[in-house]
Short mmCIF file of C-alpha atoms and ligand atoms in Angstrom, two decimals:
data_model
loop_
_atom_site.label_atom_id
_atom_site.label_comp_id
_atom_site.label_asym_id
_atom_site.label_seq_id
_atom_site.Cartn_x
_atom_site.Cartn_y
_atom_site.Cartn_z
CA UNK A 1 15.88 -59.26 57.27
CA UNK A 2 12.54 -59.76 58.91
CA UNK A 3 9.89 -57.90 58.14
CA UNK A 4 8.36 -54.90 60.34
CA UNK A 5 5.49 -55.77 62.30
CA UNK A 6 2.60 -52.75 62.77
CA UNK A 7 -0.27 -51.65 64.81
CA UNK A 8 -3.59 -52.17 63.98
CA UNK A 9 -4.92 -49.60 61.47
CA UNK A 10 -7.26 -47.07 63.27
CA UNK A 11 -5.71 -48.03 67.12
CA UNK A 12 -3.10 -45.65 68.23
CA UNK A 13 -0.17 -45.85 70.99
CA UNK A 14 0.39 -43.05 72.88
CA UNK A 15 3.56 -43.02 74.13
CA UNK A 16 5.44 -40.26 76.92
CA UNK A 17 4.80 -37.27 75.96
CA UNK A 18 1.61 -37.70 74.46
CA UNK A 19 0.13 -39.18 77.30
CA UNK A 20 0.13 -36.55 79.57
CA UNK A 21 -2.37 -34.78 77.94
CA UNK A 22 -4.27 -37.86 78.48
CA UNK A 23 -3.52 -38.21 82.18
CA UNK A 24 -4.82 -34.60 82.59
CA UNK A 25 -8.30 -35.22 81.46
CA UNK A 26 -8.46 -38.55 83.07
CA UNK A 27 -7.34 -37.05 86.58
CA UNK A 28 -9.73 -33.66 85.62
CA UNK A 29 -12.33 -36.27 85.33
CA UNK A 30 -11.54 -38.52 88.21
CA UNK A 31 -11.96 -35.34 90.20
CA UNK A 32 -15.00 -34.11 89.04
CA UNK A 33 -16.86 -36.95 89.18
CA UNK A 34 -15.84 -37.80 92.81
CA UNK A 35 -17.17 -34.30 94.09
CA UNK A 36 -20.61 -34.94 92.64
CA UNK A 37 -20.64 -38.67 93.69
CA UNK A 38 -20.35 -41.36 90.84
CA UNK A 39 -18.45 -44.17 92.02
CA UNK A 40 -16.13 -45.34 89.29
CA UNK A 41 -16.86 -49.25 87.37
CA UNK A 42 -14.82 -51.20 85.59
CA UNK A 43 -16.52 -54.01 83.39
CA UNK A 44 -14.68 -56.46 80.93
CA UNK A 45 -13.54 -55.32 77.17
CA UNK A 46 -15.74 -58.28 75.99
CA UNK A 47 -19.12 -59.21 76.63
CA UNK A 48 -21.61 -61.39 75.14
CA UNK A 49 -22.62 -60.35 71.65
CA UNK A 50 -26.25 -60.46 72.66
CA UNK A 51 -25.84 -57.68 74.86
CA UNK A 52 -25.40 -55.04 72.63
CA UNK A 53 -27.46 -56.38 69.94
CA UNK A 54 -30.43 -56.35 72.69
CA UNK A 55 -29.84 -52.72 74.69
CA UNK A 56 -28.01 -50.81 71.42
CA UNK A 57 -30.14 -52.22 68.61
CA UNK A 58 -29.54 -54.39 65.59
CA UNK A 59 -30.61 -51.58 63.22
CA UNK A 60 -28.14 -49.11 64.48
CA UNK A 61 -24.27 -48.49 62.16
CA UNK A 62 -22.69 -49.46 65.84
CA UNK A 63 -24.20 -52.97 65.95
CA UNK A 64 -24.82 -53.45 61.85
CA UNK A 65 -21.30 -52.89 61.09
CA UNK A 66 -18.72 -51.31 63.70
CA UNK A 67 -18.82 -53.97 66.04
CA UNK A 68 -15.68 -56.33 66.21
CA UNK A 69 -17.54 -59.94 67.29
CA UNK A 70 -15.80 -63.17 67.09
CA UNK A 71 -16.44 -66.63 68.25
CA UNK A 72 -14.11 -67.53 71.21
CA UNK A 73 -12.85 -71.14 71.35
CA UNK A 74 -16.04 -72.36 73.62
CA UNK A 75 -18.08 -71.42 70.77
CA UNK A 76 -19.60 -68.29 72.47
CA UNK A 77 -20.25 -65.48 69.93
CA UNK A 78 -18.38 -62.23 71.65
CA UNK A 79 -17.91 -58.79 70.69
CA UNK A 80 -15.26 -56.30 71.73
CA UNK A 81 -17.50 -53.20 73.61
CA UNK A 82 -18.08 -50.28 71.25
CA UNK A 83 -20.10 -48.85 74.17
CA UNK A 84 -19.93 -48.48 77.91
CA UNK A 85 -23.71 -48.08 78.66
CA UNK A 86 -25.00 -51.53 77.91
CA UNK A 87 -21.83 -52.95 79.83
CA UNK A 88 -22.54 -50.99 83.04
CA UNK A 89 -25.97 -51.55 82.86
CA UNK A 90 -25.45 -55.38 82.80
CA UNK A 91 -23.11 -55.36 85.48
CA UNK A 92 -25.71 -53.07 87.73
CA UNK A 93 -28.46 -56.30 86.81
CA UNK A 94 -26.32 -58.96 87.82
CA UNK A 95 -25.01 -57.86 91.04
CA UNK A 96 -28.80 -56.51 92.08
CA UNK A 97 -27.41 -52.95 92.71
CA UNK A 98 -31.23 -52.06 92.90
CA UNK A 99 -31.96 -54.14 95.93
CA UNK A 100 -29.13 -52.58 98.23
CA UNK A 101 -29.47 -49.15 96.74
CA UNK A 102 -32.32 -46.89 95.06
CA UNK A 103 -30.17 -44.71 93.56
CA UNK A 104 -26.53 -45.32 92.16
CA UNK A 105 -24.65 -43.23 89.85
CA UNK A 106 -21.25 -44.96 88.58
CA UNK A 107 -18.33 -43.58 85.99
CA UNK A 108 -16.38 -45.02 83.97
CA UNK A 109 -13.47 -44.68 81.34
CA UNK A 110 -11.76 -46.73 79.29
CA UNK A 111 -11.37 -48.01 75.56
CA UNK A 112 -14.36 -48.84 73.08
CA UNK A 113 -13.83 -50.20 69.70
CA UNK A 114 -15.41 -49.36 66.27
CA UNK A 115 -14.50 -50.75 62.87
CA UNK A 116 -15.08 -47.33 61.30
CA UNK A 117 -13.82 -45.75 58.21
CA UNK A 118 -11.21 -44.00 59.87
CA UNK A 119 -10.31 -39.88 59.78
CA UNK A 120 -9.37 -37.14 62.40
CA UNK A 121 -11.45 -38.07 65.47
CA UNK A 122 -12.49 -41.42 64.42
CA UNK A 123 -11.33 -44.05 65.16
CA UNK A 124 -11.62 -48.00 65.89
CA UNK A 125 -10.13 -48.00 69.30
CA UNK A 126 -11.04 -44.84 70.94
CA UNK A 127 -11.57 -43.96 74.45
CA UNK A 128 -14.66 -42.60 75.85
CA UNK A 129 -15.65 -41.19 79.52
CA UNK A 130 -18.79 -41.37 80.40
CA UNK A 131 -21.42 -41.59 83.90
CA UNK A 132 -25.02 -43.27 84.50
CA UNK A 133 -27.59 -42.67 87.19
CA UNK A 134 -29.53 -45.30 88.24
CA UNK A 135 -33.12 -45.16 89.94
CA UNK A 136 -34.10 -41.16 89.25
CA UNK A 137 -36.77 -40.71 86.73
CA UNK A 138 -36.92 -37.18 87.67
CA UNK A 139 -35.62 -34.22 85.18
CA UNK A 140 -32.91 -33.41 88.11
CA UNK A 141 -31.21 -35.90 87.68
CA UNK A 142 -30.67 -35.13 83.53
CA UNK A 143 -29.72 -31.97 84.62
CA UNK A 144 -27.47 -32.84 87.38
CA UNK A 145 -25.45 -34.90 84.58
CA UNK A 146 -25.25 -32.23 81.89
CA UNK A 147 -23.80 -30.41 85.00
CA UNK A 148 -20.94 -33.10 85.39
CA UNK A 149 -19.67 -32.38 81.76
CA UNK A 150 -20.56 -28.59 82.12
CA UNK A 151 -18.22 -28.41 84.80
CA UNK A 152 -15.66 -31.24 83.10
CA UNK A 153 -15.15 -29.13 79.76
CA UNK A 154 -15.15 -25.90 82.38
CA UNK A 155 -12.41 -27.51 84.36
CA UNK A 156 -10.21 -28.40 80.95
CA UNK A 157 -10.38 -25.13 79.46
CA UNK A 158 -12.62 -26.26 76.98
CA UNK A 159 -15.60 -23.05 76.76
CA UNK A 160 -16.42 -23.69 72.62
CA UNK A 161 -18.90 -26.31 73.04
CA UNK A 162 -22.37 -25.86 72.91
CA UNK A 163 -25.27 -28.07 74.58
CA UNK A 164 -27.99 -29.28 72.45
CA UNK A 165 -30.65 -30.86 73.81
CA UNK A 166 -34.30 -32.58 73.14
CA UNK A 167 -36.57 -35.06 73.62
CA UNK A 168 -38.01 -38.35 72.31
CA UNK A 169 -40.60 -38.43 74.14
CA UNK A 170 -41.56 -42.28 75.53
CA UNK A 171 -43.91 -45.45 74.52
CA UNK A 172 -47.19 -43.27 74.86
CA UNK A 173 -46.28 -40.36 72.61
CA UNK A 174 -43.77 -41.63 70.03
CA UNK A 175 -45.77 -43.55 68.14
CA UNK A 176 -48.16 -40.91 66.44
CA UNK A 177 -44.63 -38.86 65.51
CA UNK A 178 -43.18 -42.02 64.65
CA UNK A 179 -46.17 -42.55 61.97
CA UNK A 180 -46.15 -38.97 61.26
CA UNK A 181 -42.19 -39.01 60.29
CA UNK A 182 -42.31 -42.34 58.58
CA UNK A 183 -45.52 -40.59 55.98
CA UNK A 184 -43.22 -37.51 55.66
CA UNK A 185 -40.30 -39.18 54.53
CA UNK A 186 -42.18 -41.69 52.09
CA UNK A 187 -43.11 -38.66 50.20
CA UNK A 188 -39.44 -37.51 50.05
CA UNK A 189 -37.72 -40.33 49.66
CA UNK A 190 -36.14 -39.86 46.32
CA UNK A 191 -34.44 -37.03 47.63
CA UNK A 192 -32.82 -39.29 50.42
CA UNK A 193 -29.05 -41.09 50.48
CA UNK A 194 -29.22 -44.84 49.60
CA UNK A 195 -28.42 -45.33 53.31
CA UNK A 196 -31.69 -42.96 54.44
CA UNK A 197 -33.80 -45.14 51.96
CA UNK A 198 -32.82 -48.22 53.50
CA UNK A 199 -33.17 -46.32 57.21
CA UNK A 200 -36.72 -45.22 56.32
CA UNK A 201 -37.54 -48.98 56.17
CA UNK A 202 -36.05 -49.85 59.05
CA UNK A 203 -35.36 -47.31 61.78
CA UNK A 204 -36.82 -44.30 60.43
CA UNK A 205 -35.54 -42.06 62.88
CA UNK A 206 -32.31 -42.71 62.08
CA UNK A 207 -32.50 -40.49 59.32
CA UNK A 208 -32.61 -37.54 61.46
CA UNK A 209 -28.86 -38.53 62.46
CA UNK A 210 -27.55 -38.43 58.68
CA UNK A 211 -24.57 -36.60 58.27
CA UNK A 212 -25.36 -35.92 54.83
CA UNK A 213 -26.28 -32.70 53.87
CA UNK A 214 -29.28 -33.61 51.67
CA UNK A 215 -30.81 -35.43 53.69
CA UNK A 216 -30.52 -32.92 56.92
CA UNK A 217 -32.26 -30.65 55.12
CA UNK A 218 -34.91 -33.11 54.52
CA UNK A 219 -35.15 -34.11 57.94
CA UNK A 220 -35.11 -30.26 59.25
CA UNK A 221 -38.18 -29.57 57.46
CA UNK A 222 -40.15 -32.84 58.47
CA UNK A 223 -42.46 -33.20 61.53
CA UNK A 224 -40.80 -31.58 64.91
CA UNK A 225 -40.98 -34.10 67.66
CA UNK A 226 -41.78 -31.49 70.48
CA UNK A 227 -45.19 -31.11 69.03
CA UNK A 228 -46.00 -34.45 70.01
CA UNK A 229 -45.00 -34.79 73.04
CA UNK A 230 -47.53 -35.88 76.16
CA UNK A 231 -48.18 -33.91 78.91
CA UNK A 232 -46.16 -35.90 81.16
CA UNK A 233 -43.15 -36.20 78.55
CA UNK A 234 -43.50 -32.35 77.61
CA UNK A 235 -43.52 -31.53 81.58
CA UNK A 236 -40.63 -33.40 81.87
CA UNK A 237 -38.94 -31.42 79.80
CA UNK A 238 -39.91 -27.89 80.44
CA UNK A 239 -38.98 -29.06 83.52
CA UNK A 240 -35.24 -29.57 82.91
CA UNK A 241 -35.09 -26.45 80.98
CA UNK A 242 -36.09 -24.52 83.97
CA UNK A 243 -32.98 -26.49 85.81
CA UNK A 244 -30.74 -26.19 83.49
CA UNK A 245 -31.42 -22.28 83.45
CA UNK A 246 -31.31 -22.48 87.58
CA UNK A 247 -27.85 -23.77 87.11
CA UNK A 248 -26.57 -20.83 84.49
CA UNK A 249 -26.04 -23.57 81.50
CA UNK A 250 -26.26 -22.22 78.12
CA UNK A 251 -28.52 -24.76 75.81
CA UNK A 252 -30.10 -25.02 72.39
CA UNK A 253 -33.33 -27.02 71.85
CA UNK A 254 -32.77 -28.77 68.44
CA UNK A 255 -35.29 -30.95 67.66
CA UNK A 256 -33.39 -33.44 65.40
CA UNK A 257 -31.40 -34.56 67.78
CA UNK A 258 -32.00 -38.71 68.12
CA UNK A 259 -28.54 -39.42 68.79
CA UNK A 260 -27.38 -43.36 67.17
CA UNK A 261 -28.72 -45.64 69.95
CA UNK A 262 -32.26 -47.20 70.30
CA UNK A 263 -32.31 -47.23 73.79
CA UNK A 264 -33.22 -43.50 74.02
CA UNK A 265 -36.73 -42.23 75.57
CA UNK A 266 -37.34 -38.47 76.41
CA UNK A 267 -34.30 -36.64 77.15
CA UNK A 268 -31.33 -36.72 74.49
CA UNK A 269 -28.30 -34.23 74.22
CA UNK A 270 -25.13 -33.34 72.43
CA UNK A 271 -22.13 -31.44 73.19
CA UNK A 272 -20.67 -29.85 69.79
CA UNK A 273 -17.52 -28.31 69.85
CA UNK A 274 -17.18 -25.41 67.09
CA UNK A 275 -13.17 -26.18 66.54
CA UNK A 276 -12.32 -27.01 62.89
CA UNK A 277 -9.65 -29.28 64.15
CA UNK A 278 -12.31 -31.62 64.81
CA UNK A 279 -13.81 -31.47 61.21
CA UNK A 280 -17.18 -33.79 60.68
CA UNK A 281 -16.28 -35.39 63.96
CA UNK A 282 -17.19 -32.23 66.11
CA UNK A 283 -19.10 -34.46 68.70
CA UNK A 284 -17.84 -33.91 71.70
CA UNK A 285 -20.33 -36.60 74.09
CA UNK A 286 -23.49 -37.15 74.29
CA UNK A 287 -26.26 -39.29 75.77
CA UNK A 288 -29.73 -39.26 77.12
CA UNK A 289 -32.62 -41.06 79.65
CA UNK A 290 -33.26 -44.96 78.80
CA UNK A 291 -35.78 -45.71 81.39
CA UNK A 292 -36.78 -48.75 79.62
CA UNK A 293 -33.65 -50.93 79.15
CA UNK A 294 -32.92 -52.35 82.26
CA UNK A 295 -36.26 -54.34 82.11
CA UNK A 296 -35.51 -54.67 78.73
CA UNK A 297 -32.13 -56.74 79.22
CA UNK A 298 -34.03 -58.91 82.06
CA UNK A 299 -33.68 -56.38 85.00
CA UNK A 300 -35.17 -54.02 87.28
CA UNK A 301 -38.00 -51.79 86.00
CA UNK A 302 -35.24 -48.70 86.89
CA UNK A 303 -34.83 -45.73 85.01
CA UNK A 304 -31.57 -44.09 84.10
CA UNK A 305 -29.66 -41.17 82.30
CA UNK A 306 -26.19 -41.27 81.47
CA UNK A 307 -23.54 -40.16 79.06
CA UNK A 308 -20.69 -40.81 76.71
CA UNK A 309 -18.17 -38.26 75.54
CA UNK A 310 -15.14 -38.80 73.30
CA UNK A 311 -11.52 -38.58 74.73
CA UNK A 312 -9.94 -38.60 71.50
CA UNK A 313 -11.69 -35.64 70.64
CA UNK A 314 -11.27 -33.64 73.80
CA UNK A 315 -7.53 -34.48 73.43
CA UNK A 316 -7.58 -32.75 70.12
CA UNK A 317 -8.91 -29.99 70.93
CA UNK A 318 -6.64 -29.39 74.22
CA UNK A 319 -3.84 -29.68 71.54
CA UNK A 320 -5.17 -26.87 69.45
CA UNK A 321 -5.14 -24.98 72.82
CA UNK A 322 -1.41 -25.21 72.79
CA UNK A 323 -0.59 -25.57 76.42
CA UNK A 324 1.78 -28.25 77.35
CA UNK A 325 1.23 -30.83 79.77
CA UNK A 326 4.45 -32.45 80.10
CA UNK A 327 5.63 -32.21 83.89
CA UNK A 328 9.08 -30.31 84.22
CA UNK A 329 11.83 -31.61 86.33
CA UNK A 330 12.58 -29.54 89.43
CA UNK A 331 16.48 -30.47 89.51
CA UNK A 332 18.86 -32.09 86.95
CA UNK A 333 22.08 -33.75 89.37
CA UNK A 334 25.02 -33.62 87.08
CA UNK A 335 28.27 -35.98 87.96
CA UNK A 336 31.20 -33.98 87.29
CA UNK A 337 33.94 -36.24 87.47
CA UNK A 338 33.53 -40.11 85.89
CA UNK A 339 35.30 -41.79 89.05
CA UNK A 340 32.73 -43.99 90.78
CA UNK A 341 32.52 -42.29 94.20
CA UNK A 342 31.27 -38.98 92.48
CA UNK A 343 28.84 -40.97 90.27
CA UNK A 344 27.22 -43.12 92.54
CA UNK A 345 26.75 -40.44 94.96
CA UNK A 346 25.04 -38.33 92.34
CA UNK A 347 22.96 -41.12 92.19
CA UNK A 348 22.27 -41.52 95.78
CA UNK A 349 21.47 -37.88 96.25
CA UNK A 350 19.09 -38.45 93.24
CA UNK A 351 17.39 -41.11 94.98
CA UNK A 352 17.29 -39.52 97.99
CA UNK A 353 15.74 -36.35 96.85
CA UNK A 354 13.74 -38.17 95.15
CA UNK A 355 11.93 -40.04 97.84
CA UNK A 356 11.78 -36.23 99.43
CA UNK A 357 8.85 -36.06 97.04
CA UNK A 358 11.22 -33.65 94.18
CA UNK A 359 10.78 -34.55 90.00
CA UNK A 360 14.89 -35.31 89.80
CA UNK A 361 16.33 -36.49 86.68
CA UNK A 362 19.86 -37.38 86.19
CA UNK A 363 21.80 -39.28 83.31
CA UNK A 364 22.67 -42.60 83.88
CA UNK A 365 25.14 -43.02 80.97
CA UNK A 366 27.70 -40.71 82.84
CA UNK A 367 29.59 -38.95 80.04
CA UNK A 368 31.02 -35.11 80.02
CA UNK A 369 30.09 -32.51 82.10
CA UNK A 370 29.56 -30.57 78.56
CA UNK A 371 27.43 -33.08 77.50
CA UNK A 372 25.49 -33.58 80.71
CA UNK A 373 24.89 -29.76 81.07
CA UNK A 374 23.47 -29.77 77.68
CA UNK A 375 20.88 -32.64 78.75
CA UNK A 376 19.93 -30.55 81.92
CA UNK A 377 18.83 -27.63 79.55
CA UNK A 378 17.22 -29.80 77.31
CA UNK A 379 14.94 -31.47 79.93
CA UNK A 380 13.65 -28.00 81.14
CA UNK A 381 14.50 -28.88 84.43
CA UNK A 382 14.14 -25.61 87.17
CA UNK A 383 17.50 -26.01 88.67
CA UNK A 384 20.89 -27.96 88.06
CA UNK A 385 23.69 -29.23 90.58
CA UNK A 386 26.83 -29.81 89.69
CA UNK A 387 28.56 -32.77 92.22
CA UNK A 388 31.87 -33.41 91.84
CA UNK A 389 34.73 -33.94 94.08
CA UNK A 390 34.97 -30.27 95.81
CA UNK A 391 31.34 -30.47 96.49
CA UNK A 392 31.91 -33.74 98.33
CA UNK A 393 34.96 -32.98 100.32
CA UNK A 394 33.15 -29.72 101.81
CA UNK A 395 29.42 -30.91 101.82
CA UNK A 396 28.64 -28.15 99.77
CA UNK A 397 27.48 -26.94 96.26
CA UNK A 398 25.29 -24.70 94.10
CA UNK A 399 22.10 -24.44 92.64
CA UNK A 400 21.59 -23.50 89.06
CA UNK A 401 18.36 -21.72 88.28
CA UNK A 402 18.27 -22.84 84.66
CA UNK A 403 16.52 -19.61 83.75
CA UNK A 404 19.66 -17.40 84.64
CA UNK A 405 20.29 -15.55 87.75
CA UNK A 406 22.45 -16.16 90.37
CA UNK A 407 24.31 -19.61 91.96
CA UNK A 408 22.28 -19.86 95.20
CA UNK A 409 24.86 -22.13 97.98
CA UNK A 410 23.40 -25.26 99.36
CA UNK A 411 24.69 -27.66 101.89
CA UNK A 412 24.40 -31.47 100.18
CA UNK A 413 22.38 -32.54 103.24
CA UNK A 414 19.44 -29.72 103.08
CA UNK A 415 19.50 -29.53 98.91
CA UNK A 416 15.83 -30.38 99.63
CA UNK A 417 14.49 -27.66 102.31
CA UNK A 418 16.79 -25.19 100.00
CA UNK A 419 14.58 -26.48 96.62
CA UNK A 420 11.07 -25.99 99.13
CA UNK A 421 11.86 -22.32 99.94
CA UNK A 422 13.15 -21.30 96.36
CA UNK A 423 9.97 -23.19 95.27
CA UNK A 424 7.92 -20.77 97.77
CA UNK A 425 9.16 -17.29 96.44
CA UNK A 426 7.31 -15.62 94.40
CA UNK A 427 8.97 -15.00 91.46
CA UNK A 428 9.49 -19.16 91.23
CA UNK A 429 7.27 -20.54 88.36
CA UNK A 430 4.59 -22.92 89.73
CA UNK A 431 5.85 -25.90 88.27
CA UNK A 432 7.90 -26.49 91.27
CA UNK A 433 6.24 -28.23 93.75
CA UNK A 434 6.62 -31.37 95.91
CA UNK A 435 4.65 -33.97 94.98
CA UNK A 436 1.79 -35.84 96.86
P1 ATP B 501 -20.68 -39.96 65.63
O1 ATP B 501 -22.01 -39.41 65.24
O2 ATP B 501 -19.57 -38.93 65.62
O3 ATP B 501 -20.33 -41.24 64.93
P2 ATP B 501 -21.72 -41.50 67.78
O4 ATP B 501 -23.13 -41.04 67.90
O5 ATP B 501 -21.44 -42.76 67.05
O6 ATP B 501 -20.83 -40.32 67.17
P3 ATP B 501 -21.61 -42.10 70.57
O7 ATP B 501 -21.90 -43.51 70.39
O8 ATP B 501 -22.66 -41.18 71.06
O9 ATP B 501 -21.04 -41.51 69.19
O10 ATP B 501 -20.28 -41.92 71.44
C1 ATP B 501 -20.07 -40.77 72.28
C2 ATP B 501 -18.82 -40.05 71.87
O11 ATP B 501 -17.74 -40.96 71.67
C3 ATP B 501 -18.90 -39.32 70.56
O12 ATP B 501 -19.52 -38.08 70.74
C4 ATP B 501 -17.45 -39.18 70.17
O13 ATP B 501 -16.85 -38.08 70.86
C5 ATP B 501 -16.86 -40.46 70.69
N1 ATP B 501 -16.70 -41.41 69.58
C6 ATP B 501 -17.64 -42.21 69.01
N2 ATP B 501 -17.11 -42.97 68.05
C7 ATP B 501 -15.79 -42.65 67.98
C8 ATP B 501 -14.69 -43.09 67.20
N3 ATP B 501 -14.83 -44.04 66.29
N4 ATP B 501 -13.47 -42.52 67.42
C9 ATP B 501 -13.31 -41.56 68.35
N5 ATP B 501 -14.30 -41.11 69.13
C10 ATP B 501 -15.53 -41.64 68.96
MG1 MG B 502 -20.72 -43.27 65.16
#
């Protein structure tokens, strides 16, 4: 016998049924980021290894170990994305957005891959969402994307997450906290994980982003970043508060938020869900201002903000919700007799109702009318029609509201205007609706 062939440990298929959750926040998000104007990108899975080592940093767990890089046959050392700012960014250089417009603010979704240890809400193909704008140093603009996902998590029915935000300040003020951090964590450094000792070395602030509960504590009572912010840096900031208040969003100021990348100055933020579905993985999205990357990687000197946030995640959580998102057929045509005049028009008026913009399902395998029936209340379907040869002799037959209540009489050739107005009373469900 030969032998069963798997997926790849920590990538998941999602298959009918499952997906429609999926399709929900992708539309939600589609949506929402058309009204406030990002215009959606699509860059390649794969890009040149240097990228990411260059924009994400070689110090950080993304580039040091998650990333899946391999040499391709040319010799060329590649790495699957395990991020979509760097990507976007480098597509934004090369086709000299900047020159044609000062401002641009693109989405995009799509897989990233991680090898991570794998657990609930981790894993090493997951699927993020995220936007950038391009070309606005100014605080509205951070608060204008903190909006986006405000009104994103609003629009999924998603109210437990909180906003955290903070700020890094930029290559005038770091340095002092950076000093002041690295002196304050020398003296503690026994009480640090191995990883934080090797961190402190390093990337220093990366201890700040330690899960481990030691260390947090460590890091909570070390040197607050606010207090060294510049004038310009701490303007910046009060600034956005006062927007973000102007546009009724809760926040929390928590100064130990870094976030993992290096490509972060002044304004970082989280969204943290409180659901214990999500466990340690209770990072929703997040992201922040990297005005300096663009030069950085070759480019523009152009400043930008942008974010990231987890699909997986939100798809747990809309799960825990217990709603279902599974679209519910409008009609189920059953063939009552097996001769092939009634079945193939039972599949003709299936087709035909079909292109009338109606959710029709009908079984192609023939079989019983018991049997049949019993597939039309399985599929949930609003209505059933039984065609068989009485119906076609005299044109006419009966609606079955699934639900119970009474046969309503239809001629075959208006089954569709009948479906519209029973669709239109009240006491009809929604979910019946012609489609688009
Ligand atoms: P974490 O601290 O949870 O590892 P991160 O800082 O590495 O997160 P980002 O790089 O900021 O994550 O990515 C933005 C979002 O993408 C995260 O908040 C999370 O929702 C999601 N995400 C990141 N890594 C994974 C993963 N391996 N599996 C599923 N979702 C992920
Ligand atoms: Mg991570």
């Amino acid at each position: 016998m030969s032998q069963k062939i798997n997926g790849v440990k920590g990538m998941n298929d999602l298959l009918p049924g499952e997906i429609e959750v999926w399709q929900f926040v992708e539309n939600t998000a589609r949506t929402l980021f058309g009204r406030f104007g990002y215009g959606e990108v699509r860059t390649p899975m794969v890009e040149d290894t240097a990228l990411f080592v260059r924009s994400v940093g070689e110090e950080t767990d993304i580039v040091g170990k998650e990333m899946y890089t391999f040499e391709d046959k040319g010799g060329r050392s590649l790495s699957l994305r395990p991020e979509g700012t760097a990507p976007a960014a480098r597509a934004y250089i090369e086709h000299s957005v900047s020159n044609v417009e000062p401002v641009s603010r693109w989405f995009y979704m799509g897989p990233m891959f991680r090898y991570e240890r794998m657990k609930t809400g981790r894993y090493r193909q997951f699927s993020q969402i995220g936007a950038e704008a391009y070309g606005a140093k100014e605080p509205a603009q951070d608060a204008e994307l903190m909006d986006v996902v405000v009104q994103f998590l609003e629009a999924l029915g998603l109210t437990d997450v909180t906003l955290n935000i903070n700020s890094l300040g930029d290559d005038n003020c770091r340095p002092a906290y950076h000093a002041k951090l690295v002196e304050y964590l020398n003296a503690h450094r026994d009480e640090l994980c191995a990883d934080c000792q090797q961190r402190l070395e390093r990337n220093p602030l990366r201890v700040l982003d330690c899960k481990n509960e030691k260390c947090q504590a460590v890091a909570g009572a070390g040197p607050n970043v606010l207090e060294f912010l510049c004038e310009p840096c701490r303007t910046h900031f009060t600034d956005l508060q006062r927007k973000l208040g102007a546009l009724g969003i809760r926040y929390v100021v928590n100064h130990r938020l870094v976030r993992g990348l290096d490509y972060y100055t002044r304004t970082v933020f989280e969204f943290i869900a409180s659901h214990p579905a999500l466990g340690t993985a209770s990072t929703v999205g997040g992201g922040g201002r990297y005005d300096k990357m663009m030069k950085g990687l070759g480019g523009p000197d152009v400043p930008a903000v942008g974010f990231a946030m987890g699909l997986d995640r939100l798809v747990l959580l809309l799960k825990e919700g217990g709603k279902t998102f599974t679209a519910q057929p409008d009609l189920f045509i059953v063939a009552a007799d097996v001769d092939a005049a009634c079945q193939d028009a039972a599949l003709a008026l299936t087709s035909r109702l079909r292109r009338e913009g109606f959710y029709v399902e009908f079984d192609t395998r023939g079989g019983s009318l018991k049997s049949q029936m019993k597939r039309a209340d399985k599929s949930g379907a609003r209505f059933s029609l039984v065609l068989g040869g009485d119906e076609l002799r005299t044109g006419q037959a009966k609606l079955k509201p699934m639900a119970g209540g009474d046969l309503i009489p239809v001629a075959l050739g208006s089954v569709a205007q009948t479906l519209r107005q029973a669709a239109s009373q009240p006491s009809s469900p929604p979910s019946l609706k012609t489609r688009e």
